[in-house]
Amino acid sequence: MAAINSVTDLVVEGDLAVLTLNSPPVNALSYGVRDGLALGVAQAIADPAVKAVVLICDGRTFIAGADITEIGGAHKGATLFDVQSIIENSPKPVVAAIHGTALGGGLEVALTCHYRVAVPSAKCGLPEVNLGLLPGAGGTQRLPRIVGAQKALEMMTSGQHVPAKACLAMGLVDELVDEGKLREGVLAFASKIVAEERPLKKVRDLSDKVEADRAHPEIFAAFRKAHARKFRGFLAPEYNIRCVEAAVNLPFDEGLKVERKLFVELMSGPQSAAQRYAFFAERQANKIPDVPEDTPLIAVNTVGILGAGTMGGGIAMNFANAGIPVTIVEVKQDALDRGLATIRKNYERTAQRGGITAEQVEQRAGLITGSLDMNAFADVDLVIEAVFERMDIKKDIFEKLDAICKPGAILATNTSALNIDEIASVTRRPEAVIGMHFFSPANVMKLLEIVRADHTGKDVIATSMKLAKKIGKIAVLAGVTPGFIGNRMLLQRQREAQKLILEGAMPWDIDRVLYDFGFPMGPFAMSDLTGLDISWIKEKSKGETIRDVLCEMDRRGQKTGAGYYDYDEARNAIPSPVTEKIIQDFVAKSGGNPRKISDEEILERTIYPMINEGANILEEGKALRASDIDVVWENGYGWPVYRGGPMWYGDQVGLDKVLAKMKSFQAIMGDQFKPSALLEKLVAEGKRFQDVTEVTALSRQPLL
Ligand code: 3HC
Ligand code: NAI
């Protein structure tokens, strides 16, 4: 075997040249890979003994895309276009051999090969949209020429990874070969095309699909309309659509020009910068400085859940979906029956929508069993407690768990705000106790805050982080602090939203500003959805807040047909004259002096205190890094990904500007706006949150 460079080898076997890439972890198209490809294919073409070239990868995957770390940076070596041009114009057939994932630039390289072969477990996709981009190496023009506009639109705007079998059906892959036998399979395929003297198939020259689509321009308007809600605020989906339109309506080279122009625009814009940051932030969140990668893991093959309420049921579904059996324990039979029935209903609803098969409903629901006896937890590897949010109840339960559970079992609590050190203190094994803070609905929401208490063992942390990935969650490590990362910051926004309606803004003004910023809904619409009466007690209500008054009037949110808003039959929220009057009367009674509040003030009053609280959290060592806080907000609270999370957003606005505003609010309204010491320090040093280095052990050591 001859090395082309440090990541590419070329070997000639009979009349076939095999070019192998090996650039861990994912064979991304870094400059070394591009150079290796360009040189390797050229060398194979020049070799008179070679009749066809096979492109294959070592390691876990085919090329998973451009090297995202290089995007937007200075260019080195051969360009991707050089590589593609050498491959596509090769006088000898080039065959791509796909395993793992062929994504982004990886699939675009494969699309310039004359044939594509894959193993059944392989997947292909153009996920650039998730990085705020579009496929910038001809993918937008080639994909529609194979699969047609509709499928190309779906793939490019969702970024989905399409399984090999579906790729074969679409013509994206020419042949499937046996799993684990890619090399043999592709060599046999290449020999066959040589023997049959098959023509060089260039995707760029295909025209039947796009010509047929040209007669149906309505595809595009319909697609935009159907996905308007999902695409709201994002630039990349629209730009991807425009590229497919260009593929349908323009000659190939003209379409490429459109692609290039729009790609460059996206790449240099703020949305893609934020989305690329989010990609790495999510992966960084898994790294815990004092919990090394090789920390021994605890095997989690069975799970116990205490409480079959809103959270317990959803949490159980996550594990069953991953094939892990769950036992749910409740106090009363009717609560257990209700919980299990809700789980089944949820699965059936997913099946009705085509998400899973009827067989999967049975299989998953069958993995969840109920009991009224906590002794059922004697042998489970992990227990997650999800009962009422009361310290006395939780302590009582953890004492019992300590007595019942086997040594080595992980004892987790789903508390949303209680002190986990205090909960752990009642056990003889505080090292086994950890917070697993799921978000509602727990079977849907991606975020999982893993809360490290004072004595939590490193193996328990490492296992919990890995387990999160296994059940499809994005985990972030937090320290013990009221509300952990997300809810502690949310409290700031809630407080300001409530204050603002007493100062002259209406709930729908605040909701509109935050919706326009990119949140799926504002705080008042959210309150109406979840119910205004959560933790409201009728007997204790004294009409001291707007919420008290609304609840007393039975305006408790969507479930009672009215809350902050009125609702029509279709559950559309309508600004309510009743609420407006309640607020006005309330303000008049309390001697308030309502004023006109600008949208700018609403945004700054609700967002800046959150950023400031994020800085406090960081400074106290309750989050490892600013990007972890951003991962929390993007995946648990609907922060628009294209704005990169509150800390990233703060950096973009300029921390000096955030600090100045906090100071001016503080001067008028008091110490709720007291700037964080970390914010002051960063501004003084001309630094950003992104410059803050990690807190070593998520300990209580401040960063200052
Ligand atoms: N560039 C640089 N690094 C990458 C990368 C890429 N395209 N894809 C993955 N990595 C890195 C990750 O950051 C991670 O690094 P770490 O170990 O230091 O944290 C490592 O590879 C492994 O990644 P994951 O933890 O995500 O591994 P998984 O096995 O869970 O997933 C994957 C593998 C499905 C390939 C996933 O990494 C992925 O989705 N990658 C991104 C794919 C993508 O978006 N490609 C398009 C890039 S843009 C492009 O191609 C532009 C072109 O059109 C011009
Ligand atoms: P819930 O009221 O819907 O369910 C609690 C269930 O626990 C009830 O079914 C109750 O019968 C059961 N229960 C009470 N004592 C028990 C005991 N000793 N043994 C067994 N079962 C017992 O409450 P929800 O909303 O599911 O909350 C549970 C926990 O999750 C709380 O700590 C809450 O703070 C937390 N949480 C809630 C979120 C939410 O949005 N609802 C989000 C994140 C965390």
Tab-separated table of C-alpha atoms and ligand atoms in Angstrom, residues 305-313 315 329-332 334-336 338-339 371-372 374 377 385-390 393-394 396-397 400 413-418 436-441 487 530 534, ligand 2:
chain	number	residue	atom	x	y	z
A	305	ILE	CA	-39.197	5.223	38.436
A	306	LEU	CA	-41.063	6.541	41.422
A	307	GLY	CA	-44.238	8.433	40.549
A	308	ALA	CA	-46.361	7.915	37.434
A	309	GLY	CA	-47.387	11.551	37.117
A	310	THR	CA	-46.612	14.065	34.386
A	311	MET	CA	-42.872	13.507	34.601
A	312	GLY	CA	-42.583	9.883	35.715
A	313	GLY	CA	-44.546	8.580	32.724
A	315	ILE	CA	-39.265	9.597	31.742
A	329	VAL	CA	-43.914	2.522	41.537
A	330	GLU	CA	-46.862	4.615	42.692
A	331	VAL	CA	-48.639	5.130	46.003
A	332	LYS	CA	-52.152	4.407	44.792
A	334	ASP	CA	-55.628	4.580	40.470
A	335	ALA	CA	-52.608	6.886	40.023
A	336	LEU	CA	-50.623	3.964	38.641
A	338	ARG	CA	-53.814	6.486	35.089
A	339	GLY	CA	-50.059	6.838	34.521
A	371	SER	CA	-46.114	-1.768	41.147
A	372	LEU	CA	-47.258	-0.292	44.453
A	374	MET	CA	-40.946	0.034	46.442
A	377	PHE	CA	-36.565	-1.581	43.103
A	385	GLU	CA	-37.633	9.706	41.760
A	386	ALA	CA	-40.381	11.888	40.255
A	387	VAL	CA	-42.885	12.473	43.070
A	388	PHE	CA	-44.300	15.747	44.422
A	389	GLU	CA	-41.832	18.582	44.806
A	390	ARG	CA	-41.576	18.495	48.612
A	393	ILE	CA	-41.454	13.509	50.910
A	394	LYS	CA	-38.218	13.272	48.917
A	396	ASP	CA	-38.497	9.988	53.247
A	397	ILE	CA	-38.248	8.296	49.839
A	400	LYS	CA	-36.319	4.022	51.847
A	413	THR	CA	-34.029	12.720	41.627
A	414	ASN	CA	-35.971	14.692	39.044
A	415	THR	CA	-36.461	17.621	41.390
A	416	SER	CA	-36.657	20.914	39.546
A	417	ALA	CA	-35.313	23.087	42.343
A	418	LEU	CA	-34.717	21.298	45.654
A	436	MET	CA	-31.579	14.015	36.527
A	437	HIS	CA	-33.684	17.004	35.668
A	438	PHE	CA	-35.895	16.157	32.713
A	439	PHE	CA	-38.071	18.748	31.016
A	440	SER	CA	-41.754	18.482	30.276
A	441	PRO	CA	-42.951	16.654	28.191
A	487	ASN	CA	-34.936	27.543	35.809
A	530	THR	CA	-49.286	24.946	31.400
A	534	ILE	CA	-49.656	25.352	39.123
B	2	NAI	P1	-47.236	14.925	39.391
B	2	NAI	O1	-48.041	15.492	40.486
B	2	NAI	O2	-47.791	14.908	38.014
B	2	NAI	O3	-46.826	13.432	39.736
B	2	NAI	C1	-46.300	13.046	40.954
B	2	NAI	C2	-46.727	11.605	41.184
B	2	NAI	O4	-46.005	11.088	42.283
B	2	NAI	C3	-48.200	11.438	41.504
B	2	NAI	O5	-48.772	10.527	40.584
B	2	NAI	C4	-48.204	10.883	42.915
B	2	NAI	O6	-49.253	9.956	43.130
B	2	NAI	C5	-46.856	10.211	42.992
B	2	NAI	N1	-46.350	10.062	44.345
B	2	NAI	C6	-46.388	10.929	45.380
B	2	NAI	N2	-45.778	10.410	46.457
B	2	NAI	C7	-45.325	9.192	46.098
B	2	NAI	C8	-44.617	8.174	46.763
B	2	NAI	N3	-44.251	8.319	48.030
B	2	NAI	N4	-44.336	7.051	46.090
B	2	NAI	C9	-44.715	6.886	44.813
B	2	NAI	N5	-45.389	7.840	44.128
B	2	NAI	C10	-45.693	8.964	44.764
B	2	NAI	O7	-45.849	15.704	39.437
B	2	NAI	P2	-44.808	15.952	38.272
B	2	NAI	O8	-45.163	17.175	37.535
B	2	NAI	O9	-44.632	14.690	37.517
B	2	NAI	O10	-43.483	16.280	39.080
B	2	NAI	C11	-42.716	15.281	39.697
B	2	NAI	C12	-41.357	15.840	40.031
B	2	NAI	O11	-40.737	16.272	38.818
B	2	NAI	C13	-41.348	17.029	40.949
B	2	NAI	O12	-40.203	16.966	41.771
B	2	NAI	C14	-41.242	18.202	40.000
B	2	NAI	O13	-40.665	19.346	40.582
B	2	NAI	C15	-40.332	17.636	38.941
B	2	NAI	N6	-40.412	18.260	37.646
B	2	NAI	C16	-41.619	18.605	37.114
B	2	NAI	C17	-41.675	19.208	35.868
B	2	NAI	C18	-42.993	19.562	35.246
B	2	NAI	O14	-42.991	20.337	34.284
B	2	NAI	N7	-44.095	19.028	35.716
B	2	NAI	C19	-40.438	19.488	35.096
B	2	NAI	C20	-39.241	18.998	35.723
B	2	NAI	C21	-39.240	18.437	36.956
